[in-house]
């Protein structure tokens, strides 16, 4: 058994080179996915008030951000549209438009960057509906599962046809991964990946995101009938198991920091890549805390990102991706 003074655990902490040499967890720009918000227009940068430092970008700006990501070594961007009010409908029909904001942004990124970057696209109806729910709402106000899945399949195919590399269904409908996987296979897109939002919780940390995509003020009711209860852990493992069986190539836990135990359990149980989404509320709290003098912004964000990796993440979706990548480049 180790004992003092034969063992002094501080020995390897005495110098920076030694700390680096024995570091157990390493974060690189390749571990980051950068979420980006798309808006209408040309040459538009529209700051999101509740997300300091984050903007909605017109399609040309998204292409420029994608080039920036390539230069920084960030391997993938995630796209989320802020659909104009007049294009939203009760059934989210704009999600199926092959020339919608999402599809135009996908094509612009592909034209600008070729295959140098991955494009992850969100599949859910909340950016397209007038009621802000992720699916089709029935007469009783309940989001209809199977009818919604049928629309999500068409939405996923629409994005794949535009050039998406990773389809990321965030809706939490039962059975949607299998339906999308089968449609991609039959539709000639066998190499398009599915990153399932397998354990997505009904969280209080999503507010700024909903502002960014324009669904927050529209939301009628809540999403607790399909997003998970924050008190449940075993249920998350059941969700992940189902999505893997249905064809998910990787899975996501959302939000991130408040659910590190879920990330760890998923990583220990399943042999698939696990990702975390450091969501908008988590990002905003770092920025607000730093602005209030509670800590150094860069140190806070890097410590949180390394926590995701330590818990078992293959990667992290974070609005801090370009900041973190620059810090990692030194």
Coordinates of C-alpha atoms in Angstrom, one line a residue:
X1 CA 0.0 0.0 0.0
X2 CA 1.2 3.5 -0.8
X3 CA 2.2 5.6 2.1
X4 CA 3.9 8.9 2.9
X5 CA 6.7 9.9 2.4
X6 CA 7.5 7.2 -0.1
X7 CA 4.5 8.5 -2.0
X8 CA 4.1 12.3 -2.3
X9 CA 1.3 12.9 -4.7
X10 CA 2.3 16.5 -5.0
X11 CA 5.6 15.5 -6.8
X12 CA 4.0 15.3 -10.2
X13 CA 2.2 18.6 -9.6
X14 CA 5.3 20.6 -9.0
X15 CA 5.9 21.7 -12.6
X16 CA 3.7 22.5 -15.6
X17 CA 5.5 20.0 -17.8
X18 CA 4.9 17.2 -15.3
X19 CA 1.3 18.1 -14.8
X20 CA 0.9 17.9 -18.6
X21 CA 2.7 14.6 -18.8
X22 CA 0.4 12.8 -16.3
X23 CA -2.9 14.5 -17.2
X24 CA -5.6 11.9 -17.4
X25 CA -8.1 13.8 -19.5
X26 CA -7.3 15.8 -22.6
X27 CA -9.5 18.3 -24.4
X28 CA -8.8 19.3 -28.0
X29 CA -10.6 21.4 -30.7
X30 CA -11.6 18.1 -32.3
X31 CA -13.8 17.4 -29.2
X32 CA -16.0 20.4 -30.0
X33 CA -19.2 20.9 -32.0
X34 CA -20.3 24.5 -32.6
X35 CA -24.0 25.3 -32.5
X36 CA -25.0 28.1 -34.9
X37 CA -28.3 29.9 -35.4
X38 CA -29.5 30.7 -38.9
X39 CA -31.7 33.7 -39.7
X40 CA -33.1 35.2 -42.9
X41 CA -31.5 38.0 -44.9
X42 CA -28.0 38.8 -46.3
X43 CA -25.1 40.1 -44.3
X44 CA -27.1 39.8 -41.1
X45 CA -25.5 39.4 -37.6
X46 CA -28.3 39.5 -35.0
X47 CA -27.1 39.2 -31.4
X48 CA -29.1 37.1 -29.1
X49 CA -29.8 39.2 -26.0
X50 CA -30.0 36.3 -23.6
X51 CA -26.8 34.7 -25.0
X52 CA -24.0 37.3 -24.8
X53 CA -21.5 36.8 -27.6
X54 CA -23.9 34.6 -29.6
X55 CA -25.6 35.8 -32.8
X56 CA -28.1 34.6 -35.4
X57 CA -26.3 34.7 -38.8
X58 CA -27.7 34.9 -42.3
X59 CA -26.8 32.0 -44.6
X60 CA -23.7 33.8 -45.9
X61 CA -22.5 34.4 -42.3
X62 CA -23.1 30.8 -41.4
X63 CA -20.7 29.8 -44.3
X64 CA -18.1 32.2 -42.9
X65 CA -18.5 30.7 -39.4
X66 CA -18.0 27.2 -40.9
X67 CA -14.7 28.4 -42.6
X68 CA -13.7 29.8 -39.2
X69 CA -14.5 26.4 -37.6
X70 CA -12.3 24.6 -40.1
X71 CA -9.4 27.0 -39.4
X72 CA -9.8 26.4 -35.6
X73 CA -9.8 22.6 -36.0
X74 CA -13.5 22.3 -34.9
X75 CA -14.7 19.2 -36.9
X76 CA -18.5 19.9 -36.9
X77 CA -21.1 22.6 -36.7
X78 CA -24.7 22.2 -35.6
X79 CA -27.4 24.3 -37.3
X80 CA -30.6 25.7 -35.8
X81 CA -33.0 27.9 -37.8
X82 CA -34.9 31.0 -36.6
X83 CA -37.8 30.7 -39.0
X84 CA -39.8 33.8 -39.8
X85 CA -43.2 34.1 -38.2
X86 CA -45.1 34.1 -41.5
X87 CA -43.5 30.8 -42.4
X88 CA -44.5 29.0 -39.2
X89 CA -47.7 26.9 -39.1
X90 CA -49.6 24.7 -36.7
X91 CA -48.1 21.6 -38.4
X92 CA -44.6 23.0 -39.1
X93 CA -44.9 22.6 -42.9
X94 CA -41.8 24.8 -43.5
X95 CA -39.6 22.0 -42.1
X96 CA -40.3 20.1 -45.3
X97 CA -39.4 22.9 -47.7
X98 CA -36.3 22.0 -49.6
X99 CA -35.3 25.7 -49.8
X100 CA -35.9 26.5 -46.1
X101 CA -33.3 28.3 -44.0
X102 CA -31.8 25.0 -42.8
X103 CA -31.4 23.6 -46.2
X104 CA -30.0 26.8 -47.7
X105 CA -27.5 27.0 -44.8
X106 CA -26.4 23.3 -45.4
X107 CA -25.8 23.9 -49.1
X108 CA -23.9 27.2 -48.4
X109 CA -21.6 25.4 -45.9
X110 CA -21.0 22.6 -48.2
X111 CA -20.1 25.0 -51.1
X112 CA -17.8 27.0 -48.8
X113 CA -16.0 24.1 -47.0
X114 CA -16.6 21.0 -49.1
X115 CA -16.0 17.9 -46.9
X116 CA -13.7 19.7 -44.5
X117 CA -16.4 20.0 -41.9
X118 CA -19.3 18.0 -40.7
X119 CA -22.8 19.4 -40.7
X120 CA -25.2 18.3 -37.9
X121 CA -28.9 19.3 -38.3
X122 CA -31.6 19.4 -35.7
X123 CA -34.8 17.4 -36.4
X124 CA -37.8 18.6 -34.5
X125 CA -40.7 20.9 -35.4
X126 CA -40.4 23.6 -32.7
X127 CA -38.5 26.1 -34.9
X128 CA -41.4 25.8 -37.5
X129 CA -44.6 25.6 -35.4
X130 CA -46.8 28.4 -34.2
X131 CA -47.3 26.7 -30.8
X132 CA -43.6 26.0 -30.1
X133 CA -44.0 22.3 -29.5
X134 CA -41.6 19.8 -31.1
X135 CA -44.4 17.9 -32.8
X136 CA -48.0 17.8 -34.0
X137 CA -50.5 18.8 -31.3
X138 CA -53.8 16.9 -31.0
X139 CA -57.2 18.2 -29.9
X140 CA -56.4 17.6 -26.2
X141 CA -53.1 19.5 -26.4
X142 CA -51.1 16.2 -26.3
X143 CA -48.2 15.9 -28.8
X144 CA -49.1 13.0 -31.1
X145 CA -46.2 10.6 -31.2
X146 CA -46.7 8.5 -34.4
X147 CA -48.1 11.3 -36.6
X148 CA -45.1 13.5 -35.5
X149 CA -42.6 10.7 -36.4
X150 CA -44.0 10.6 -39.9
X151 CA -43.3 14.3 -40.4
X152 CA -39.8 14.0 -38.7
X153 CA -38.9 11.3 -41.2
X154 CA -39.7 13.7 -44.1
X155 CA -37.8 16.5 -42.4
X156 CA -34.7 14.3 -41.9
X157 CA -34.8 13.2 -45.6
X158 CA -35.1 16.9 -46.6
X159 CA -32.0 17.7 -44.7
X160 CA -30.0 14.7 -45.9
X161 CA -30.9 15.6 -49.5
X162 CA -29.5 19.1 -48.9
X163 CA -26.2 17.6 -47.7
X164 CA -26.4 17.1 -43.9
X165 CA -23.9 14.6 -42.5
X166 CA -25.5 13.9 -39.1
X167 CA -29.2 13.9 -38.4
X168 CA -29.9 14.8 -34.8
X169 CA -33.5 14.2 -33.7
X170 CA -34.2 16.3 -30.6
X171 CA -37.9 15.7 -30.4
X172 CA -38.0 12.8 -28.0
X173 CA -40.8 10.9 -29.8
X174 CA -40.8 7.2 -29.3
X175 CA -39.6 5.2 -32.4
X176 CA -38.3 8.1 -34.4
X177 CA -34.7 6.8 -34.7
X178 CA -35.8 3.6 -36.3
X179 CA -38.1 5.3 -38.7
X180 CA -35.4 7.9 -39.7
X181 CA -32.8 5.2 -40.0
X182 CA -34.9 3.1 -42.3
X183 CA -35.8 6.1 -44.4
X184 CA -32.2 7.1 -44.8
X185 CA -31.2 3.6 -45.9
X186 CA -34.1 3.4 -48.4
X187 CA -33.5 6.9 -49.6
X188 CA -30.0 6.4 -50.6
X189 CA -28.3 8.0 -47.6
X190 CA -26.7 5.0 -45.8
X191 CA -23.7 7.0 -44.6
X192 CA -25.7 9.8 -43.0
X193 CA -25.2 9.4 -39.3
X194 CA -27.9 9.7 -36.5
X195 CA -26.9 11.4 -33.3
X196 CA -29.9 10.9 -31.1
X197 CA -30.9 13.2 -28.4
X198 CA -31.5 10.0 -26.4
X199 CA -31.7 11.5 -22.9
X200 CA -33.1 15.0 -23.3
X201 CA -34.6 16.3 -20.1
X202 CA -37.4 18.8 -19.6
X203 CA -35.0 21.5 -18.3
X204 CA -35.1 25.1 -17.1
X205 CA -31.8 25.7 -18.9
X206 CA -33.3 26.0 -22.4
X207 CA -34.7 29.5 -22.2
X208 CA -32.0 31.4 -24.2
X209 CA -32.0 28.8 -27.0
X210 CA -35.8 29.2 -27.4
X211 CA -35.3 32.9 -27.7
X212 CA -32.6 32.3 -30.4
X213 CA -34.8 30.1 -32.6
X214 CA -37.9 32.3 -31.9
X215 CA -40.0 29.6 -30.2
X216 CA -39.9 30.7 -26.6
X217 CA -42.7 33.3 -26.7
X218 CA -44.8 30.9 -28.8
X219 CA -44.6 27.9 -26.5
X220 CA -48.1 26.7 -25.4
X221 CA -47.8 24.6 -22.3
X222 CA -44.6 22.7 -21.6
X223 CA -42.8 19.7 -23.0
X224 CA -43.0 17.3 -20.0
X225 CA -45.0 14.7 -21.8
X226 CA -42.1 13.8 -24.1
X227 CA -38.9 15.3 -22.6
X228 CA -37.5 13.4 -19.5
X229 CA -38.1 14.1 -15.8
X230 CA -35.0 15.5 -14.3
X231 CA -35.4 13.1 -11.3
X232 CA -34.9 10.0 -13.5
X233 CA -31.7 8.2 -14.3
X234 CA -32.6 4.5 -15.1
X235 CA -35.1 5.8 -17.6
X236 CA -32.3 7.5 -19.5
X237 CA -30.5 4.2 -19.9
X238 CA -33.7 2.7 -21.3
X239 CA -34.0 5.6 -23.8
X240 CA -30.4 5.2 -24.9
X241 CA -30.7 1.4 -25.3
X242 CA -33.8 1.8 -27.5
X243 CA -32.1 4.4 -29.7
X244 CA -29.0 2.3 -30.2
X245 CA -31.1 -0.7 -31.1
X246 CA -33.0 1.5 -33.6
X247 CA -29.9 2.6 -35.4
X248 CA -28.4 5.6 -33.6
X249 CA -24.6 5.9 -34.3
X250 CA -24.1 8.2 -31.3
X251 CA -26.2 9.5 -28.5
X252 CA -26.5 12.7 -26.6
X253 CA -27.3 13.8 -23.0
X254 CA -29.0 17.2 -22.7
X255 CA -28.4 19.4 -20.7
X256 CA -24.8 18.6 -19.8
X257 CA -23.4 19.8 -16.6
X258 CA -26.4 19.0 -14.3
X259 CA -26.4 15.5 -15.8
X260 CA -22.8 14.3 -15.6
X261 CA -23.9 11.2 -13.7
X262 CA -26.1 10.3 -16.7
X263 CA -23.2 10.8 -19.1
X264 CA -21.1 8.5 -16.9
X265 CA -23.7 5.8 -16.7
X266 CA -24.3 5.8 -20.4
X267 CA -20.6 5.7 -21.2
X268 CA -20.1 2.8 -18.8
X269 CA -23.1 0.8 -20.1
X270 CA -23.0 1.3 -23.9
X271 CA -20.2 1.0 -26.5
X272 CA -21.2 4.1 -28.5
X273 CA -19.9 7.6 -28.7
X274 CA -21.6 9.8 -26.1
X275 CA -22.0 13.6 -26.6
X276 CA -23.2 16.3 -24.2
X277 CA -24.9 19.6 -25.1
X278 CA -23.7 22.4 -22.9
X279 CA -27.0 24.2 -23.4
X280 CA -27.8 27.9 -23.7
X281 CA -28.7 28.4 -20.0
X282 CA -25.4 26.8 -18.9
X283 CA -23.5 29.0 -21.4
X284 CA -25.4 32.1 -20.2
X285 CA -24.6 31.4 -16.5
X286 CA -20.9 31.3 -17.3
X287 CA -21.0 34.6 -19.0
X288 CA -23.2 36.2 -16.3
X289 CA -21.0 34.8 -13.6
X290 CA -17.8 36.2 -15.2
X291 CA -19.5 39.5 -15.8
X292 CA -20.4 39.7 -12.1
X293 CA -16.8 39.0 -11.1
X294 CA -17.5 35.5 -9.8
X295 CA -14.6 34.0 -11.8
X296 CA -12.4 34.2 -14.9
X297 CA -14.6 33.4 -17.9
X298 CA -11.9 31.4 -19.8
X299 CA -11.0 29.4 -16.7
X300 CA -14.7 28.7 -15.9
X301 CA -15.6 27.5 -19.4
X302 CA -12.5 25.3 -19.8
X303 CA -13.0 23.6 -16.4
X304 CA -16.6 22.8 -17.4
X305 CA -15.6 21.4 -20.8
X306 CA -13.0 19.2 -19.3
X307 CA -15.6 17.9 -16.8
X308 CA -17.7 16.6 -19.8
X309 CA -14.6 14.8 -21.2
X310 CA -13.8 13.4 -17.7
X311 CA -17.3 12.0 -17.4
X312 CA -16.9 10.1 -20.7
X313 CA -18.0 12.4 -23.5
X314 CA -16.6 11.9 -27.0
X315 CA -17.4 15.5 -27.7
X316 CA -19.4 18.5 -26.5
X317 CA -21.8 20.8 -28.3
X318 CA -21.0 24.3 -26.9
X319 CA -21.5 27.9 -27.9
X320 CA -18.0 28.5 -26.4
X321 CA -16.5 26.2 -29.1
X322 CA -14.5 29.0 -31.0
X323 CA -13.3 30.6 -27.7
X324 CA -12.2 27.2 -26.3
X325 CA -10.5 26.2 -29.6
X326 CA -8.5 29.5 -29.6
X327 CA -7.5 28.9 -25.9
X328 CA -6.4 25.3 -26.8
X329 CA -4.3 26.6 -29.7
X330 CA -2.6 28.9 -27.2

